[in-house]
Short mmCIF file of C-alpha atoms in Angstrom, two decimals:
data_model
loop_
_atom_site.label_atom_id
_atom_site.label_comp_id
_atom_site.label_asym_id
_atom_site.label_seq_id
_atom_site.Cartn_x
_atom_site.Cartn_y
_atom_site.Cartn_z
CA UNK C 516 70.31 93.27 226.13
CA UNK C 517 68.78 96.97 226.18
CA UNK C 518 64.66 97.25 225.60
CA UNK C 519 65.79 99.33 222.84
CA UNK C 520 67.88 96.33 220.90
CA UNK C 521 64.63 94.00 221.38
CA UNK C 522 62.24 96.54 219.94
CA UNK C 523 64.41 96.23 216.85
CA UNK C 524 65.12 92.58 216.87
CA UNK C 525 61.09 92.33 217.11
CA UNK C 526 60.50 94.61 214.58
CA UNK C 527 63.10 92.33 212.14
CA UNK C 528 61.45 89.66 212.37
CA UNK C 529 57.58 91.04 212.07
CA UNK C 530 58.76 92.38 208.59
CA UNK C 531 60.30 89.61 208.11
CA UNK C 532 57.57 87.32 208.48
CA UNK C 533 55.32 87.62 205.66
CA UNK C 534 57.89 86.48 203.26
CA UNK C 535 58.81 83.50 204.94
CA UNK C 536 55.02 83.01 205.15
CA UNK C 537 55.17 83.18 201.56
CA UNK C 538 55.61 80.27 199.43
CA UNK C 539 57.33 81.18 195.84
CA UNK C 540 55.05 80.61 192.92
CA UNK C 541 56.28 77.96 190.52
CA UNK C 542 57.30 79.15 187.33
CA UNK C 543 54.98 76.12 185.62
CA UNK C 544 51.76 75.29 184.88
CA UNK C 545 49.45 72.97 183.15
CA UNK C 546 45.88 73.75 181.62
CA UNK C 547 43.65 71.69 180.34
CA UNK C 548 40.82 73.40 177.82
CA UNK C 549 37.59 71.95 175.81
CA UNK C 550 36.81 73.82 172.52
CA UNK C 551 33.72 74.28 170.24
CA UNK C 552 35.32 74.55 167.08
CA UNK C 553 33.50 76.60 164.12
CA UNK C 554 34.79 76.21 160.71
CA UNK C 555 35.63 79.22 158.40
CA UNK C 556 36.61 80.28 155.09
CA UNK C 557 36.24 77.36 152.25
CA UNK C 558 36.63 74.83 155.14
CA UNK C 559 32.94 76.11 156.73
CA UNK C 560 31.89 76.13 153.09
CA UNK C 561 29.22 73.94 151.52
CA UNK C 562 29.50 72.17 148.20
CA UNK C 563 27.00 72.03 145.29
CA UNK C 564 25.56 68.86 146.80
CA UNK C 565 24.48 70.43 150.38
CA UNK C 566 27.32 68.59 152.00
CA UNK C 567 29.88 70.85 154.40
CA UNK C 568 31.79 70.87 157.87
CA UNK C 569 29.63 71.74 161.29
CA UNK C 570 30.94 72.70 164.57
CA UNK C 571 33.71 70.70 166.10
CA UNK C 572 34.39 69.45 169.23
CA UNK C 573 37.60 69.17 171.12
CA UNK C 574 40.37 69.80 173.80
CA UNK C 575 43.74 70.34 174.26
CA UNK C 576 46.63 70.06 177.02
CA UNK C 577 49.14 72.34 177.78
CA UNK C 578 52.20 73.06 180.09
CA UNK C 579 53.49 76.87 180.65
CA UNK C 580 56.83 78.00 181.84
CA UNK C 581 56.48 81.86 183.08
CA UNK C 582 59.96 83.70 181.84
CA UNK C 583 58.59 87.07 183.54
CA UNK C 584 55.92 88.05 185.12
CA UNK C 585 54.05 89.13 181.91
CA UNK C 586 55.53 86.67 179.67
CA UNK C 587 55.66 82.83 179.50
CA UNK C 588 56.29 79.99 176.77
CA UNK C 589 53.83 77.09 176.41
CA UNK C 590 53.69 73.72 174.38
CA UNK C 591 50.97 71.71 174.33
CA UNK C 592 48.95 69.16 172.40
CA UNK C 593 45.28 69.01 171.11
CA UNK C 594 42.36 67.30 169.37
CA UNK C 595 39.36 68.22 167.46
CA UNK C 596 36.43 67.01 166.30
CA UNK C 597 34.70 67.99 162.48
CA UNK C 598 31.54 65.67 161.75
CA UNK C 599 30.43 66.37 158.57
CA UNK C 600 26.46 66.75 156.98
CA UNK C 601 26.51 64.80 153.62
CA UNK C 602 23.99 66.74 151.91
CA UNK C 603 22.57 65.02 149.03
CA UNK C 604 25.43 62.34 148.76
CA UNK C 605 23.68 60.99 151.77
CA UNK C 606 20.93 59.55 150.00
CA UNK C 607 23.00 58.55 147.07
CA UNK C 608 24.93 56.55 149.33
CA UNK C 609 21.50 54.99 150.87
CA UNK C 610 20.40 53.74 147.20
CA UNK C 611 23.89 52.16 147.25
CA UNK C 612 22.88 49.95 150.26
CA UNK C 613 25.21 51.82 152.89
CA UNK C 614 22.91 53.23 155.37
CA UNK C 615 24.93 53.98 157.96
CA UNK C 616 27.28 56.64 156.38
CA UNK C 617 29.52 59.02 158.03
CA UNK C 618 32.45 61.04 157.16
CA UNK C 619 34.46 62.81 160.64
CA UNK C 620 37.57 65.12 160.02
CA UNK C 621 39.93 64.89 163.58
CA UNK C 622 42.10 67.63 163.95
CA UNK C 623 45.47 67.03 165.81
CA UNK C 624 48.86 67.95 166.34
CA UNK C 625 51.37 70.07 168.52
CA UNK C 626 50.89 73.39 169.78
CA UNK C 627 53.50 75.70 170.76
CA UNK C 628 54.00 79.91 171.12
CA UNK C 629 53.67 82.72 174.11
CA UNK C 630 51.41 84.22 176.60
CA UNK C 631 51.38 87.87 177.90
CA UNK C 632 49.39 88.23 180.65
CA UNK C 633 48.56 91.81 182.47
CA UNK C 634 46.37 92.13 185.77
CA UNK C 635 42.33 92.40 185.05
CA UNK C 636 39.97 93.08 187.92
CA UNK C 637 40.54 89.85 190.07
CA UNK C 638 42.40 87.79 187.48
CA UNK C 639 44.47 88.47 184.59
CA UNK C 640 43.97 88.77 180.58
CA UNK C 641 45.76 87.24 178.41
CA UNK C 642 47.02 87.02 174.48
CA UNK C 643 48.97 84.11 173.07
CA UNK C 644 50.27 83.05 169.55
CA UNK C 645 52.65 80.85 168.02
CA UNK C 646 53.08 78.07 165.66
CA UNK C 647 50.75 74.66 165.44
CA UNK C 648 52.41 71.33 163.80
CA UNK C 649 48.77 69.67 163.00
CA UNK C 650 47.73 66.59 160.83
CA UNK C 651 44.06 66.45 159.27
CA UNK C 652 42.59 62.87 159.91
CA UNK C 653 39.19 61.44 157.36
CA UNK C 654 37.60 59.24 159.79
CA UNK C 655 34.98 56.80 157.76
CA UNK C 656 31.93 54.86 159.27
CA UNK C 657 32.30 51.07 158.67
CA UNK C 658 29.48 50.70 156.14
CA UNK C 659 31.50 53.51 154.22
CA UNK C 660 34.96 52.40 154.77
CA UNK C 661 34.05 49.19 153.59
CA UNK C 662 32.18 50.26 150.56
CA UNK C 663 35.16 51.87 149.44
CA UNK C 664 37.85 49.57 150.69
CA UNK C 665 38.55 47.94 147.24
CA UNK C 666 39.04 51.14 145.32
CA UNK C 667 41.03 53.54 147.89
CA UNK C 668 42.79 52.73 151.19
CA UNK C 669 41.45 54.91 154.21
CA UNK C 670 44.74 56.11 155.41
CA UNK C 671 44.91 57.99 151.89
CA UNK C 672 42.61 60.00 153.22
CA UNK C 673 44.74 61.53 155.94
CA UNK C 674 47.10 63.77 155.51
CA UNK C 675 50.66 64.81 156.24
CA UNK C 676 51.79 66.94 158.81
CA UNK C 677 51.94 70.69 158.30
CA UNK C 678 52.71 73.76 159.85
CA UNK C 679 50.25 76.58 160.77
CA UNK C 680 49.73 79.12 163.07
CA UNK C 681 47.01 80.38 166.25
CA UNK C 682 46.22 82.86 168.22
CA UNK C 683 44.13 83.88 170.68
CA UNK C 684 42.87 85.84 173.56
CA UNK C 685 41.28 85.75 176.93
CA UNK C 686 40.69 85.93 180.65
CA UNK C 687 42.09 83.67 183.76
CA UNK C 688 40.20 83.81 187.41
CA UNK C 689 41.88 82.46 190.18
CA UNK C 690 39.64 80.03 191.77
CA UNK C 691 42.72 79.40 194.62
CA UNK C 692 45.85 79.49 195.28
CA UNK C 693 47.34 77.01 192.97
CA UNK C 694 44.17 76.97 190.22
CA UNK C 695 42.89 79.19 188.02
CA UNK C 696 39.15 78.62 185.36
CA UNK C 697 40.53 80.08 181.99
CA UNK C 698 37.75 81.67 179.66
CA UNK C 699 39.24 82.44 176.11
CA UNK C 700 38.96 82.75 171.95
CA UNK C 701 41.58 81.22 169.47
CA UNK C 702 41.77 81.20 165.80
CA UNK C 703 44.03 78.23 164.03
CA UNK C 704 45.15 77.79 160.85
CA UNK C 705 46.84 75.28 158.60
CA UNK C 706 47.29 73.83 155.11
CA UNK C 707 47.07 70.14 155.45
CA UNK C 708 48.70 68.10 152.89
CA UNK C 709 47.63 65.04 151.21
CA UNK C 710 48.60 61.91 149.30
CA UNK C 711 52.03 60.57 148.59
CA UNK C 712 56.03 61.81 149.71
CA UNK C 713 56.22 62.75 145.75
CA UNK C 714 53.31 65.41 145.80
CA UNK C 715 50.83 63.99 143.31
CA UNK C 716 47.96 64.25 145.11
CA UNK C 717 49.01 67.34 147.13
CA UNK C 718 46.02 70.04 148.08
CA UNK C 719 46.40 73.45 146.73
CA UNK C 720 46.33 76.47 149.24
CA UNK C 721 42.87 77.21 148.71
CA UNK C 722 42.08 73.68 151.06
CA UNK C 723 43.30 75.93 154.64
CA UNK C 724 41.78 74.14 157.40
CA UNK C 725 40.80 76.89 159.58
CA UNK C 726 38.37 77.47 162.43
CA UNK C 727 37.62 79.70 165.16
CA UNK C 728 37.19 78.29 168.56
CA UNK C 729 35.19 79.06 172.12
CA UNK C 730 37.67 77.44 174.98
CA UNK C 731 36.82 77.22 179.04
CA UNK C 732 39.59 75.31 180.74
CA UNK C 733 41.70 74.84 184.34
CA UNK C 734 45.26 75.71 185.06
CA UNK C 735 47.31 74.61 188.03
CA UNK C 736 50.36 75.57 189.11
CA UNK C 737 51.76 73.45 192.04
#
């Protein structure tokens, strides 16, 4: 074998090299986010007794599948959090001998759209929308749900599933290889839907649960 043949069978494998070094990104992920959640439009709204929605609390969990480079699917599922300030019904309620009186709206449901994500600095930013299948949950305190257990069954109180919409924005900085600290803004809305299958008690459209939401979360990609 001539020098000249090993200089080139040396120089195939050097550029060679750094691709067998590297290992292929998987095309999935999974991030997990926490949310404060801040009520808008007549959902943020108080009532002529003082009573209204305050900032929620809440995550969510989500799996991506990259299509391109730029763009990928995800599906998820989340939760959030309303409590609720009761105003002047709170010390109505007190007279009526129920001190310990609480009202909680939980936010849940499916979650499920696109991501495009272009380089930024070190990481990347990112925009995502799609469509949200969400349910709006009353949660009672005790002292309440039992006041009112006679007269109107809790579960009443919750309402069907409907479908909405979110979108949102943000950044994602690799912290390694495989993980990545996601910093974002989304925006959801939905009409949620309650009372029985034949529509009686049905909310008009002015009842949108919306809210705009603050999100830090992790994604990994093994």
């Amino acid at each position: 074998m001539t020098g000249k043949t090993m200089m080139t069978l040396a120089a195939l494998v050097l550029a060679a090299a750094p691709a067998a070094a590297q290992v292929p990104a998987s095309p999935f992920s999974l991030e997990v986010r926490g949310r404060a959640a801040y009520p808008t439009g007549d959902f943020g709204e108080e009532d002529e007794t003082g009573s209204g929605v305050e900032t929620g609390w809440g995550g969510s969990v989500a799996g991506h599948f990259q299509v391109t480079p730029v763009l990928s699917v995800y599906g998820g599922y989340s939760f959030t959090r309303f409590p609720t300030d009761l105003g002047d019904l709170e010390a109505e309620l007190e007279a009526l001998g129920i001190d310990d009186a609480s009202i909680d709206i939980d936010d849940t449901g499916f979650d499920a759209g696109l991501r495009a994500m272009v380089p930024a600095g070190g990481g990347s930013a990112f925009l995502r929308g799609g469509l949200v299948y969400h349910r709006a949950d009353v949660q009672l305190s005790d002292d309440l749900e039992d006041a009112i257990g006679g007269i109107l069954d809790p579960d009443e109180l919750d309402s069907d599933w409907s479908l909405g919409w979110q979108a949102g924005a943000g950044l994602l900085l690799p912290l390694g290889p495989r993980l990545s600290a996601s910093l974002g803004a989304s925006y959801t809305s939905y009409e949620p839907r309650f009372g029985d299958d034949s529509g009686e008690f049905e909310v008009s459209g002015e009842s949108d649960l919306t809210y705009a939401s603050i999100e830090v979360g992790l994604e990994f990609r093994p």
